[in-house]
Coordinates of C-alpha atoms in Angstrom, one line a residue:
Chain A
M3 CA -167.8 -59.0 -124.0
A4 CA -164.2 -59.0 -125.3
A5 CA -164.8 -62.5 -126.7
A6 CA -167.8 -61.4 -128.6
V7 CA -166.3 -58.4 -130.1
G8 CA -162.8 -59.7 -130.7
H9 CA -159.8 -59.3 -128.5
S10 CA -157.7 -57.8 -131.2
V11 CA -160.0 -54.8 -131.6
L12 CA -160.5 -54.1 -127.9
M13 CA -157.0 -54.9 -126.8
E14 CA -155.1 -52.8 -129.4
G15 CA -153.4 -55.7 -131.0
E16 CA -152.7 -57.7 -127.9
E17 CA -154.1 -61.1 -127.6
H18 CA -153.4 -63.7 -125.1
G19 CA -152.4 -67.1 -126.3
L20 CA -150.7 -70.3 -125.3
S21 CA -148.0 -71.8 -127.5
V22 CA -146.1 -75.0 -127.2
F23 CA -142.6 -75.8 -128.4
F24 CA -140.6 -79.0 -128.6
R25 CA -136.8 -79.2 -128.5
I26 CA -134.5 -81.7 -130.2
D27 CA -131.0 -80.9 -129.3
D28 CA -130.5 -77.3 -130.5
D29 CA -133.5 -77.3 -132.7
V30 CA -136.8 -75.8 -131.6
F31 CA -140.2 -76.7 -133.1
H32 CA -143.5 -75.0 -132.8
T33 CA -146.2 -77.7 -132.2
Y34 CA -149.3 -75.8 -131.0
S35 CA -151.0 -72.5 -130.4
T36 CA -154.4 -71.6 -129.0
F37 CA -156.2 -68.3 -128.2
A38 CA -159.2 -66.9 -126.5
R39 CA -161.1 -69.7 -124.8
G40 CA -158.4 -72.2 -125.7
C41 CA -156.4 -70.7 -122.8
E42 CA -159.0 -71.7 -120.2
S43 CA -156.8 -74.6 -119.2
L44 CA -154.7 -72.1 -117.3
T45 CA -157.1 -72.2 -114.5
D46 CA -159.3 -74.7 -112.7
S47 CA -161.7 -72.1 -111.5
Y48 CA -164.0 -72.2 -114.5
R49 CA -164.3 -75.9 -114.4
L50 CA -165.1 -75.8 -110.7
L51 CA -167.7 -73.1 -111.3
D52 CA -169.2 -75.2 -114.0
T53 CA -170.2 -77.7 -111.3
T54 CA -172.4 -75.1 -109.6
P55 CA -176.0 -74.1 -110.3
Y56 CA -175.0 -70.6 -111.3
G57 CA -172.0 -71.7 -113.3
R58 CA -169.4 -69.1 -114.3
Q59 CA -172.1 -66.4 -114.2
Q60 CA -170.9 -65.0 -117.5
A61 CA -173.2 -63.6 -120.2
F62 CA -172.2 -66.2 -122.9
E63 CA -173.6 -69.1 -120.9
D64 CA -177.0 -70.6 -121.7
S65 CA -178.6 -70.2 -118.2
P66 CA -182.2 -70.0 -117.0
P67 CA -183.7 -66.5 -117.3
G68 CA -182.6 -64.2 -114.6
W69 CA -179.6 -66.1 -113.5
P70 CA -176.8 -63.9 -112.2
Q71 CA -174.5 -63.1 -115.1
K72 CA -171.8 -60.6 -115.8
P73 CA -170.2 -59.7 -119.1
T74 CA -168.1 -62.5 -120.4
Y75 CA -164.6 -62.3 -119.0
G76 CA -165.6 -58.9 -117.6
Chain B
M11 CA -186.8 -54.0 -97.6
A12 CA -187.8 -57.3 -99.1
T13 CA -185.3 -60.0 -99.5
P14 CA -184.5 -60.3 -103.2
E15 CA -185.8 -63.5 -104.8
I16 CA -183.2 -66.2 -104.9
L17 CA -183.3 -67.8 -108.3
H18 CA -182.9 -71.6 -108.2
T19 CA -183.7 -74.7 -110.1
G20 CA -186.7 -77.0 -109.3
I21 CA -186.8 -78.8 -106.0
V22 CA -187.5 -82.5 -106.3
S23 CA -187.2 -85.8 -104.4
R24 CA -183.9 -87.6 -104.0
D25 CA -185.1 -90.3 -106.5
Q26 CA -186.1 -87.8 -109.1
W27 CA -182.8 -86.0 -108.6
L28 CA -180.9 -89.2 -109.1
T29 CA -182.7 -89.9 -112.4
E30 CA -181.8 -86.5 -113.7
R31 CA -178.3 -86.7 -112.4
K32 CA -177.7 -90.0 -114.3
K33 CA -178.9 -88.4 -117.5
L34 CA -176.3 -85.7 -117.0
L35 CA -173.7 -88.3 -116.2
A36 CA -174.2 -89.9 -119.6
L37 CA -173.5 -86.5 -121.2
E38 CA -170.5 -86.0 -119.0
K39 CA -169.0 -89.3 -120.0
E40 CA -169.6 -88.5 -123.6
L41 CA -167.7 -85.3 -123.1
T42 CA -164.8 -87.0 -121.3
K43 CA -164.4 -89.5 -124.1
H44 CA -164.6 -86.7 -126.7
Y45 CA -162.0 -84.8 -124.8
D46 CA -159.7 -87.8 -124.9
R47 CA -160.2 -88.2 -128.6
V48 CA -159.4 -84.5 -129.2
N49 CA -156.3 -84.7 -127.1
A50 CA -155.2 -87.8 -129.0
E51 CA -155.4 -85.8 -132.2
R52 CA -153.5 -82.9 -130.6
R53 CA -150.7 -85.3 -129.7
R54 CA -150.4 -86.2 -133.3
L55 CA -150.2 -82.6 -134.7
P56 CA -147.1 -82.1 -136.8
M57 CA -144.6 -79.5 -135.9
V58 CA -142.7 -76.7 -137.6
K59 CA -139.0 -76.0 -137.2
L60 CA -138.3 -72.5 -136.2
E61 CA -135.6 -70.9 -138.3
K62 CA -135.4 -67.5 -136.5
D63 CA -133.9 -66.7 -133.2
Y64 CA -136.0 -65.1 -130.5
A65 CA -134.6 -63.2 -127.7
F66 CA -136.1 -62.6 -124.3
D67 CA -135.1 -60.2 -121.5
G68 CA -135.2 -61.5 -118.0
P69 CA -133.7 -61.2 -114.6
N70 CA -131.0 -63.4 -115.9
G71 CA -130.3 -61.3 -118.9
K72 CA -131.0 -62.1 -122.5
Q73 CA -132.2 -65.6 -123.3
S74 CA -133.0 -67.4 -126.5
L75 CA -136.2 -69.5 -127.0
K76 CA -134.1 -72.6 -126.6
D77 CA -132.8 -71.3 -123.2
L78 CA -136.3 -71.0 -122.0
F79 CA -136.7 -74.8 -122.1
D80 CA -134.3 -74.9 -119.2
G81 CA -132.9 -78.2 -120.6
R82 CA -136.3 -79.8 -120.8
R83 CA -138.0 -81.3 -123.9
Q84 CA -141.2 -79.3 -124.0
L85 CA -142.0 -75.7 -123.4
I86 CA -145.4 -74.0 -122.8
V87 CA -145.4 -70.3 -123.4
Y88 CA -148.3 -68.1 -122.2
H89 CA -148.5 -64.8 -123.9
F90 CA -149.5 -62.3 -121.3
M91 CA -151.2 -59.2 -122.7
F92 CA -149.1 -56.2 -121.8
D93 CA -148.7 -53.7 -124.6
P94 CA -145.5 -51.7 -124.2
S95 CA -147.6 -48.6 -124.0
W96 CA -149.6 -49.8 -121.1
D97 CA -148.8 -49.3 -117.4
K98 CA -150.7 -52.4 -116.3
G99 CA -151.1 -55.8 -117.7
C100 CA -154.4 -57.3 -118.9
S101 CA -156.6 -58.0 -115.9
G102 CA -157.9 -61.3 -117.4
C103 CA -154.3 -62.5 -118.0
T104 CA -153.4 -61.4 -114.4
G105 CA -156.3 -63.5 -113.1
F106 CA -155.1 -66.5 -115.0
V107 CA -151.5 -66.1 -113.9
N108 CA -152.4 -65.4 -110.3
A109 CA -154.5 -68.5 -110.2
L110 CA -151.7 -70.8 -111.3
G111 CA -150.9 -73.5 -108.8
D112 CA -147.9 -75.6 -108.3
L113 CA -146.5 -76.4 -111.7
S114 CA -143.8 -78.9 -110.5
L115 CA -145.8 -81.7 -112.1
L116 CA -145.0 -80.1 -115.5
N117 CA -141.3 -80.1 -114.7
K118 CA -141.5 -83.8 -113.8
Q119 CA -142.9 -84.4 -117.2
D120 CA -139.9 -82.7 -118.9
T121 CA -142.0 -79.6 -119.5
T122 CA -141.2 -75.9 -118.7
F123 CA -143.9 -73.2 -118.4
V124 CA -143.1 -69.5 -119.0
V125 CA -145.0 -66.3 -119.4
V126 CA -144.0 -63.7 -121.9
S127 CA -145.1 -60.2 -122.6
R128 CA -144.2 -57.5 -125.0
A129 CA -143.7 -54.8 -122.4
P130 CA -140.2 -54.0 -121.2
L131 CA -139.0 -55.9 -118.2
A132 CA -139.0 -52.8 -116.0
K133 CA -142.8 -52.5 -116.5
L134 CA -143.4 -56.1 -115.8
D135 CA -141.4 -55.9 -112.6
A136 CA -143.3 -52.8 -111.5
Y137 CA -146.6 -54.4 -112.3
K138 CA -145.7 -57.6 -110.5
A139 CA -144.8 -55.6 -107.4
L140 CA -148.3 -54.1 -107.5
T141 CA -150.2 -57.4 -107.7
P142 CA -150.2 -59.2 -104.4
R143 CA -150.1 -62.7 -105.6
S144 CA -147.8 -62.2 -108.5
R145 CA -145.3 -64.9 -109.2
P146 CA -141.7 -64.4 -109.0
P147 CA -140.7 -63.8 -112.6
N148 CA -137.4 -64.3 -114.0
T149 CA -137.6 -63.2 -117.4
T150 CA -138.5 -60.9 -120.1
I151 CA -137.8 -60.3 -123.4
A152 CA -136.5 -58.2 -125.8
P153 CA -136.1 -58.6 -129.3
R154 CA -137.5 -57.1 -132.2
R155 CA -138.2 -60.2 -134.2
K156 CA -141.5 -61.5 -135.1
W157 CA -143.0 -64.1 -132.9
P158 CA -144.5 -67.0 -134.9
Q159 CA -148.0 -66.1 -133.6
P160 CA -150.4 -63.4 -134.4
W161 CA -149.2 -61.8 -131.3
A162 CA -145.8 -60.3 -132.1
T163 CA -142.8 -60.3 -130.0
P164 CA -142.3 -60.9 -126.5
S165 CA -140.9 -59.7 -123.4
L166 CA -140.5 -62.7 -121.4
W167 CA -142.0 -63.0 -118.1
R168 CA -141.2 -66.3 -116.7
V169 CA -143.6 -67.1 -114.1
R170 CA -142.3 -70.1 -112.3
S171 CA -138.8 -71.0 -111.9
T172 CA -138.1 -74.5 -113.0
A173 CA -135.5 -75.0 -110.3

């Protein structure tokens, strides 16, 4: 649900994200940032559920009619 | 009361299943190779030098972004949604953080992982005390400077000590 509508609207300006930095001596460099589904690498659970018939059971998934589904990330 | 119908896919013979499974395997291999290609491109992304200082509050006091590296070469920062006006952190972020496993492999690869939030350290600590599987945090942040991302500045909530 949040993904469909937009995190920034529902979450009052907060949005989760992953950023990566690299250091050379005292200098720090920004190399990468990702948001929303880009952060799924934080957990193995979704990939594990992806191996099951019912999958993640979230509404965004293309599953057969009637499959158990809850709001995305709900 | 009747047992609710259990929805399932078609039931076939082992041979039929194997045929279908092999079709899927071809797609999975395609995906794996594509994943490798995308990662190869990511490793070649250029980088931008940060000119501002960022400060984070943590159990060990104020730390700079450079301090968060803990002497390592690479730093991964997870921005945990916790608006300063909230009493609890985002439930989705909490699920992600609680599901984190042993991150020592990252450290062995010269990489440190930290979690930051915008809420004050006291709120983060109180929230962590509430959530059963919370990680021992060490940090938070403080500063009023702009974070380089859309998500403003941070309190730093370091999830896993790199010790």
